[in-house]
XYZ file of C-alpha atoms in Angstrom:
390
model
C 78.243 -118.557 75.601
C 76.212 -117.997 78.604
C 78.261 -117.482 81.543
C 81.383 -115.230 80.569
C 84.693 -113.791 82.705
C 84.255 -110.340 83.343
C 86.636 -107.259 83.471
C 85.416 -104.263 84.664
C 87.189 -100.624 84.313
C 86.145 -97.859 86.442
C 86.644 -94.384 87.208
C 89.875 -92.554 85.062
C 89.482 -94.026 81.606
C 91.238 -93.011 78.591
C 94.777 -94.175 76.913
C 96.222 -96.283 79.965
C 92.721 -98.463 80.157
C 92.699 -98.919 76.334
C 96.184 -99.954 76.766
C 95.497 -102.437 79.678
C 92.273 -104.043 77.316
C 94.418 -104.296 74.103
C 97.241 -106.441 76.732
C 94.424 -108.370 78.366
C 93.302 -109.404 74.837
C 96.816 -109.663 73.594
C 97.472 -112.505 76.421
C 93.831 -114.157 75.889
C 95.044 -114.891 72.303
C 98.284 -116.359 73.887
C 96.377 -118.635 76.188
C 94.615 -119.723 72.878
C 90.981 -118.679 74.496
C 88.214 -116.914 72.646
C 87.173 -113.449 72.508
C 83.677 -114.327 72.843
C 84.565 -115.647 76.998
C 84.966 -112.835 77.961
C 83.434 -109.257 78.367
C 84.409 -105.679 78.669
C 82.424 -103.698 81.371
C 82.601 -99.789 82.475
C 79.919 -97.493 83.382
C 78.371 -97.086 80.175
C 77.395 -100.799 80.216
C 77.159 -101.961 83.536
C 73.574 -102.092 84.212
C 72.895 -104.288 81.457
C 75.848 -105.934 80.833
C 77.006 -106.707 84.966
C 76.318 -109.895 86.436
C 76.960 -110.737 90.099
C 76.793 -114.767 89.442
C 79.588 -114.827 86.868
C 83.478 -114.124 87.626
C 84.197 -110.474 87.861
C 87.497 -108.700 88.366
C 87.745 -104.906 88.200
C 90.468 -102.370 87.716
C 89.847 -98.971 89.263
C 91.803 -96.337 87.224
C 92.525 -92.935 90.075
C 92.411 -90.065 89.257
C 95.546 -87.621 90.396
C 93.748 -84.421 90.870
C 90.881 -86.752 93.298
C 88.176 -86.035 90.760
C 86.528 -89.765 91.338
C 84.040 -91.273 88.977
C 81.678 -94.124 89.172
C 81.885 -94.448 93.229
C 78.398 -95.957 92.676
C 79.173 -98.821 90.522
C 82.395 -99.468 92.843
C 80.250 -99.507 95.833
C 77.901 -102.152 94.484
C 81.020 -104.299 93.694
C 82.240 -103.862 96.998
C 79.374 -105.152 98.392
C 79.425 -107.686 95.733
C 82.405 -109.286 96.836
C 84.235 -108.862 93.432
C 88.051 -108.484 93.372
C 88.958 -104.414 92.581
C 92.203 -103.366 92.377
C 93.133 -99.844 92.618
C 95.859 -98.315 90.538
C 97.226 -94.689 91.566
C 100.208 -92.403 90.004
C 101.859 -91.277 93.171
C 104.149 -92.609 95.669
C 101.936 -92.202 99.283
C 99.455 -90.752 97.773
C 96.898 -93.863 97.231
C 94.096 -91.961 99.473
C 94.041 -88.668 97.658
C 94.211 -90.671 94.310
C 91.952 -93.261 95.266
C 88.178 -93.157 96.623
C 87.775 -93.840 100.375
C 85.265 -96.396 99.505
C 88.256 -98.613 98.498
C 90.917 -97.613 101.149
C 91.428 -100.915 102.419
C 92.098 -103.079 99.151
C 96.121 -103.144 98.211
C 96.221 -100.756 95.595
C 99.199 -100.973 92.525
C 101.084 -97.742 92.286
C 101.411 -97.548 88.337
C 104.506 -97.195 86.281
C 104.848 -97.900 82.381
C 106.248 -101.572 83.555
C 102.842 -102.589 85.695
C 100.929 -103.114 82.571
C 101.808 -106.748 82.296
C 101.136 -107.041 85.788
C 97.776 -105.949 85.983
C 96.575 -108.042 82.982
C 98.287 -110.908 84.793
C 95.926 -110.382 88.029
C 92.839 -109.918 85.879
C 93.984 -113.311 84.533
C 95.248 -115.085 87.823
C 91.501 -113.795 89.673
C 89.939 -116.000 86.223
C 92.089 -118.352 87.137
C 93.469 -118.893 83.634
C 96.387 -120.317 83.434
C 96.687 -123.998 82.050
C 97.737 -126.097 85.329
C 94.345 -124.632 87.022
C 92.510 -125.663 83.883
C 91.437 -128.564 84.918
C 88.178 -131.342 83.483
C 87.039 -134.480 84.108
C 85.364 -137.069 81.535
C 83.214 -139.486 83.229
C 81.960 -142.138 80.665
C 81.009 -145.712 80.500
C 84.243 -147.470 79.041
C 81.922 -150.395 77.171
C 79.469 -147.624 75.461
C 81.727 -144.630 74.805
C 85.309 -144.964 74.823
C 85.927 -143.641 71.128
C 83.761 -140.373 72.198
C 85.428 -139.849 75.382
C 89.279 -140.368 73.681
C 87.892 -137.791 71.336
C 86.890 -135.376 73.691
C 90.274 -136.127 75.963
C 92.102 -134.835 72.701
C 89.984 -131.509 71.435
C 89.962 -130.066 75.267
C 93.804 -130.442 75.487
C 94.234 -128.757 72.393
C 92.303 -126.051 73.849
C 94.883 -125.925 76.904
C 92.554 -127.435 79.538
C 94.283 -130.478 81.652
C 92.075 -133.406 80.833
C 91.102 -136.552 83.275
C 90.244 -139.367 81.555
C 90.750 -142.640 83.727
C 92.568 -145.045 80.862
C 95.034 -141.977 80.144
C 95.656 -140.189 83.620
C 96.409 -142.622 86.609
C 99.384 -144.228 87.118
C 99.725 -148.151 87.532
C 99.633 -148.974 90.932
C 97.715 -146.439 92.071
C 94.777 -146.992 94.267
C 92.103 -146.676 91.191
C 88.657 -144.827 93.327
C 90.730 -143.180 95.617
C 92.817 -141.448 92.989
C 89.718 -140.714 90.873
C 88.030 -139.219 93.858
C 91.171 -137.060 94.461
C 91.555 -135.617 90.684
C 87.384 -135.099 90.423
C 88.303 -132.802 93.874
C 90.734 -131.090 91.688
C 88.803 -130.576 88.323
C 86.568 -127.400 87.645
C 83.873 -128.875 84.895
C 82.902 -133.018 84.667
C 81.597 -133.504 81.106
C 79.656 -136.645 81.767
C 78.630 -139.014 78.520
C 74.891 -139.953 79.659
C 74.877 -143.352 77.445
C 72.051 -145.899 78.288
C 73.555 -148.422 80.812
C 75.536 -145.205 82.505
C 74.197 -145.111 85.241
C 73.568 -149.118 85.941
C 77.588 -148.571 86.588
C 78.083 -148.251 90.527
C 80.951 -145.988 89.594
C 79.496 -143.497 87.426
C 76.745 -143.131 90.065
C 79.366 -142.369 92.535
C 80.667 -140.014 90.273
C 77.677 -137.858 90.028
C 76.994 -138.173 93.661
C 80.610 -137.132 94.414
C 80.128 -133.874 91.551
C 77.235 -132.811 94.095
C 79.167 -133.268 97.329
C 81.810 -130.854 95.789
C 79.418 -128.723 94.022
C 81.383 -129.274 90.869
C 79.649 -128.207 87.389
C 78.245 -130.660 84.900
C 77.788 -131.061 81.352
C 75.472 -133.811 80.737
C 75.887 -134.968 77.126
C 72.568 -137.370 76.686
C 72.922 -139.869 74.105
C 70.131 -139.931 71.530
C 67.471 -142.195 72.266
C 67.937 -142.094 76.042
C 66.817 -139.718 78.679
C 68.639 -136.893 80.257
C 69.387 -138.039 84.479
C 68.359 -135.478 87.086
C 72.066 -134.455 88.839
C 74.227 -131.807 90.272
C 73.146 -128.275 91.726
C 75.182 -126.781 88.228
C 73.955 -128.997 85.176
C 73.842 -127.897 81.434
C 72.041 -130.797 79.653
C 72.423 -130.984 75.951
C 70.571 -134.138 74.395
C 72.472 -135.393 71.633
C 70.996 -136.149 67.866
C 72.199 -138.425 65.317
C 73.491 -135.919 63.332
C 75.637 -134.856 66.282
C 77.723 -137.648 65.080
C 79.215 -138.415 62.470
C 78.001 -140.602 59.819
C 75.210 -140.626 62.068
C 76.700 -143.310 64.085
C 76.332 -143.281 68.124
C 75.942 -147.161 68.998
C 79.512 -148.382 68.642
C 82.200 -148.004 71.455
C 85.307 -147.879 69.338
C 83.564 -145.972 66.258
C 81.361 -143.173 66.911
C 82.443 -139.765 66.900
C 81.536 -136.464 67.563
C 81.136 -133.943 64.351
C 84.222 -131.278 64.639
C 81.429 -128.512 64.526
C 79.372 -130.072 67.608
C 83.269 -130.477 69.436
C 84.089 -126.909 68.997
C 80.578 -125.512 70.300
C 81.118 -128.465 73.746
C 84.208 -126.789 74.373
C 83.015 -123.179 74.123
C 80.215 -125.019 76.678
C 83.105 -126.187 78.641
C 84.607 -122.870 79.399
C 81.035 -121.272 80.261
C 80.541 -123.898 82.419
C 83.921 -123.064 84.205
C 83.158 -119.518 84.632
C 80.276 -120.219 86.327
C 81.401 -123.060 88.592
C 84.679 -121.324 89.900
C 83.102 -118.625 91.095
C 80.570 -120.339 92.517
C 83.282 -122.717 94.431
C 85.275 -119.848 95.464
C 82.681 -117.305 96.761
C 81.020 -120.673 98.686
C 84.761 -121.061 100.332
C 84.768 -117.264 100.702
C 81.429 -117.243 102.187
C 82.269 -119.601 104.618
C 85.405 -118.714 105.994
C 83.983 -114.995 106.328
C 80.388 -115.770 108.151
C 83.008 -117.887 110.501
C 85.172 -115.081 110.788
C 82.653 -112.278 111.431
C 80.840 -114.924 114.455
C 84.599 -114.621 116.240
C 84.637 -111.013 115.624
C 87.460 -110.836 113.068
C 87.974 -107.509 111.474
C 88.205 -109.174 107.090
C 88.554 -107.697 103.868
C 88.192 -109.396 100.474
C 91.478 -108.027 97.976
C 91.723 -107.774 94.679
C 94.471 -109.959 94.575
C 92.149 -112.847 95.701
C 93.047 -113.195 99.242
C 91.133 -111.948 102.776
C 92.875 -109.918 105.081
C 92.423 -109.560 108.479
C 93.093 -106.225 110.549
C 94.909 -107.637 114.201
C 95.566 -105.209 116.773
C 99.573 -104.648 116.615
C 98.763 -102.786 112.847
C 99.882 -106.421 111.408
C 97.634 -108.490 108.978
C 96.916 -112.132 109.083
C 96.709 -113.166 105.215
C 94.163 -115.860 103.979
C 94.155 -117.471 100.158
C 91.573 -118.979 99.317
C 92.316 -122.037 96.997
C 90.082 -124.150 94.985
C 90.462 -127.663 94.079
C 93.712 -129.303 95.735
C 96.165 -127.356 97.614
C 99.737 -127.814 96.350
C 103.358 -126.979 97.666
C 103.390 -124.832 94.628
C 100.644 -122.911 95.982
C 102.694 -121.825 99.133
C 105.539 -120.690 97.326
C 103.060 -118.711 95.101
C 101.398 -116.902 97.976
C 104.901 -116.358 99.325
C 105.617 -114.253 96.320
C 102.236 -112.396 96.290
C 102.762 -111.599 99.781
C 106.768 -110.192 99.328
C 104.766 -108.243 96.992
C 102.505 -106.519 99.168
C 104.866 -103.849 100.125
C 102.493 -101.962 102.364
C 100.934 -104.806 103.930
C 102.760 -105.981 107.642
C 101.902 -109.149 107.759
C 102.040 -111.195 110.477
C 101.162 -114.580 108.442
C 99.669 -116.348 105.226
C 97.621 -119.270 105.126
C 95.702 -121.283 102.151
C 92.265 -121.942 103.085
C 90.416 -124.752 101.306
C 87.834 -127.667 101.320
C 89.420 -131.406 102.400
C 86.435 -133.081 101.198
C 87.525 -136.136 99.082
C 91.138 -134.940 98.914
C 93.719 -138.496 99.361
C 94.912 -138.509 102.989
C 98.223 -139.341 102.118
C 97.858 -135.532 100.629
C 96.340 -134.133 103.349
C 99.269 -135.510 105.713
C 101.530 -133.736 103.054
C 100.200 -130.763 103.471
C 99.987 -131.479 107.463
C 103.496 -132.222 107.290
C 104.485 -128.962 105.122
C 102.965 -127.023 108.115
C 105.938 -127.710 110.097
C 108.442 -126.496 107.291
C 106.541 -123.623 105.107
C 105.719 -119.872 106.697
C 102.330 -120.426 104.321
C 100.120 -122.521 106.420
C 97.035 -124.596 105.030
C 93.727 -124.524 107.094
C 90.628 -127.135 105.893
C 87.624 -126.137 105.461
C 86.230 -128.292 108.284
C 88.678 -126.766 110.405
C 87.471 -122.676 110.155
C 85.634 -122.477 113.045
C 88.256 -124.610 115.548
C 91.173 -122.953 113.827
C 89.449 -118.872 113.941
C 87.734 -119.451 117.866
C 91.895 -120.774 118.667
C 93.523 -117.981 116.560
């Protein structure tokens, strides 16, 4: 697996970061999710091991006597942009316990009960739980309808939510809109590159609508037939006869993958995930920032995935960035995180994300929750209006 999740512990290691790395794993197994996605970083192996394309979260351990180790590693994350949280013993005593480099990310003052709760950020900053799991199957109904049902069924086993058009809309919906809505929503499109795929208007919508949302692409090329230059994230893999079984890859309602090829796609699948969430958030990060910073806001990234910004009365203005399509659900969440924040004034909390392709009778949801939520949404093609008002 190419692209894997990273954790990263720094500074006071010993029996409480064993303990943490034995939970994370613990939960991994209960989300039904490999070992082999994942990797354990620290100073001994960062500078081979530490990549600043693939999702990162780190855990900074303090240290009570303010002995502080690995201030250069923490500093390159900073600048990084990856998502540290700092734990420390002692009530009010986060800046003696914790280095200065990190005295503006909301730090977790440990007791025996935060265990789960760190775990559960490392995993929420992956973005791991099932509802956010989210792929899309794009396939030519008349050439690979048995391979695509197949597929449908091994990723749900594996706890993603699958889109596959015969099995996921509704009747009555409006068919393209609706497909253009859940593709907005989905992390990795496994596309079935079978000869006449692209003489489909669709499917050639469908890749041109993966680029416009810089969504990740595994192009499975059917044997015989050429692989299709597509997407800025694209892992080709040209398919053999013996990928199938029997050998048989011509028949709509018959052919079917091998269970040994199925179990290596999905591995695939959850590389290719890695990869393209961080790559969707830190472009919505990126954004809202470099819009921020021309108004002359005062931001911080936090390792609970949200941006902070310093105003003037000692109060912060909260914003969570969300990928795919916002939901109500997502308010109430950052609702919690913020009652959470106990040292945090904040003044408000609003979900940033990218409108492009979402269903307007969604967006005038979400325009309509506006006027009855304290979490506020902001669209993407809204920064700079919405940061030169506020």
């Amino acid at each position: 697996m190419k692209y894997k999740y990273q954790l990263i512990v720094l500074g006071n290691l010993g029996s409480l970061s064993n303990k943490v790395i034995d939970l994370f794993y613990k939960k991994i197994e209960e989300l039904k999710l490999e070992r082999d996605y994942f990797k354990i970083i620290n100073h001994g192996n960062f500078n081979t091991e530490y990549s600043g394309n693939q999702p990162a979260f780190a855990i900074y351990f303090g240290d009570e006597n303010g002995s502080f180790k690995d201030v250069t590693i923490t500093d390159i994350l900073v600048k990084d942009g990856t998502l540290i949280l700092p734990v420390y013993y002692t009530e009010n005593s986060f800046n003696d316990e914790i280095p200065k480099i990190l005295e503006n990310q909301n730090g977790l003052l440990y007791d025996s009960t935060k265990d789960i709760k760190i775990v559960n950020l490392a995993l929420e900053a992956f973005e791991l739980l099932r509802s956010s799991r989210k792929v899309f199957v794009s396939y030519k109904r008349s050439e690979s309808s048995s391979v695509a049902i197949q597929l449908y069924e091994a990723l749900e086993r594996n706890n993603f939510d699958v889109f596959l058009d015969t099995h996921s809309i509704k009747p009555g919906e409006p068919f393209q809109e609706e497909l253009w809505h859940r593709m907005t929503d989905c992390d990795v499109i496994v596309l079935l590159n079978t000869p006449k795929f692209l003489e489909s208007y669709w499917c050639t919508e469908e890749i041109a609508e993966a680029n416009a949302k810089q969504i990740g692409i595994i192009q499975l090329v059917w044997p015989n037939h050429k692989l299709e230059a597509m997407a800025h994230v694209c892992l080709p893999i040209q398919l053999k006869d013996n990928n199938f079984k029997n050998d048989v890859f011509d028949n709509e309602n018959l052919s079917k993958l091998t269970e040994t090829f199925v179990n290596d796609l999905v591995k695939e699948v959850e590389s290719m995930r890695a990869r393209n969430l961080a790559s969707r958030q830190d472009n919505l990060i990126t954004e809202f920032t470099n819009f921020a910073s021309k108004h002359g806001k005062k931001i911080n990234l936090q390792p609970e995935r949200f941006i902070s910004e310093e105003l003037d009365n000692g109060k912060r203005r909260i914003f969570i960035p969300t990928v795919g399509v916002p939901q109500s659900v997502n308010c109430n969440q950052s609702e919690e995180i913020i009652k959470e924040i106990k040292d945090y004034q904040v003044d408000s909390v609003h979900l940033i994300y990218d409108d492009l392709k979402i269903r307007d009778k969604w967006l005038d949801h979400l325009d309509w929750l506006n006027g009855y939520l304290k979490v506020q949404t902001i669209k993407k093609q809204n920064f700079d209006e919405w940061l030169a008002r506020n």
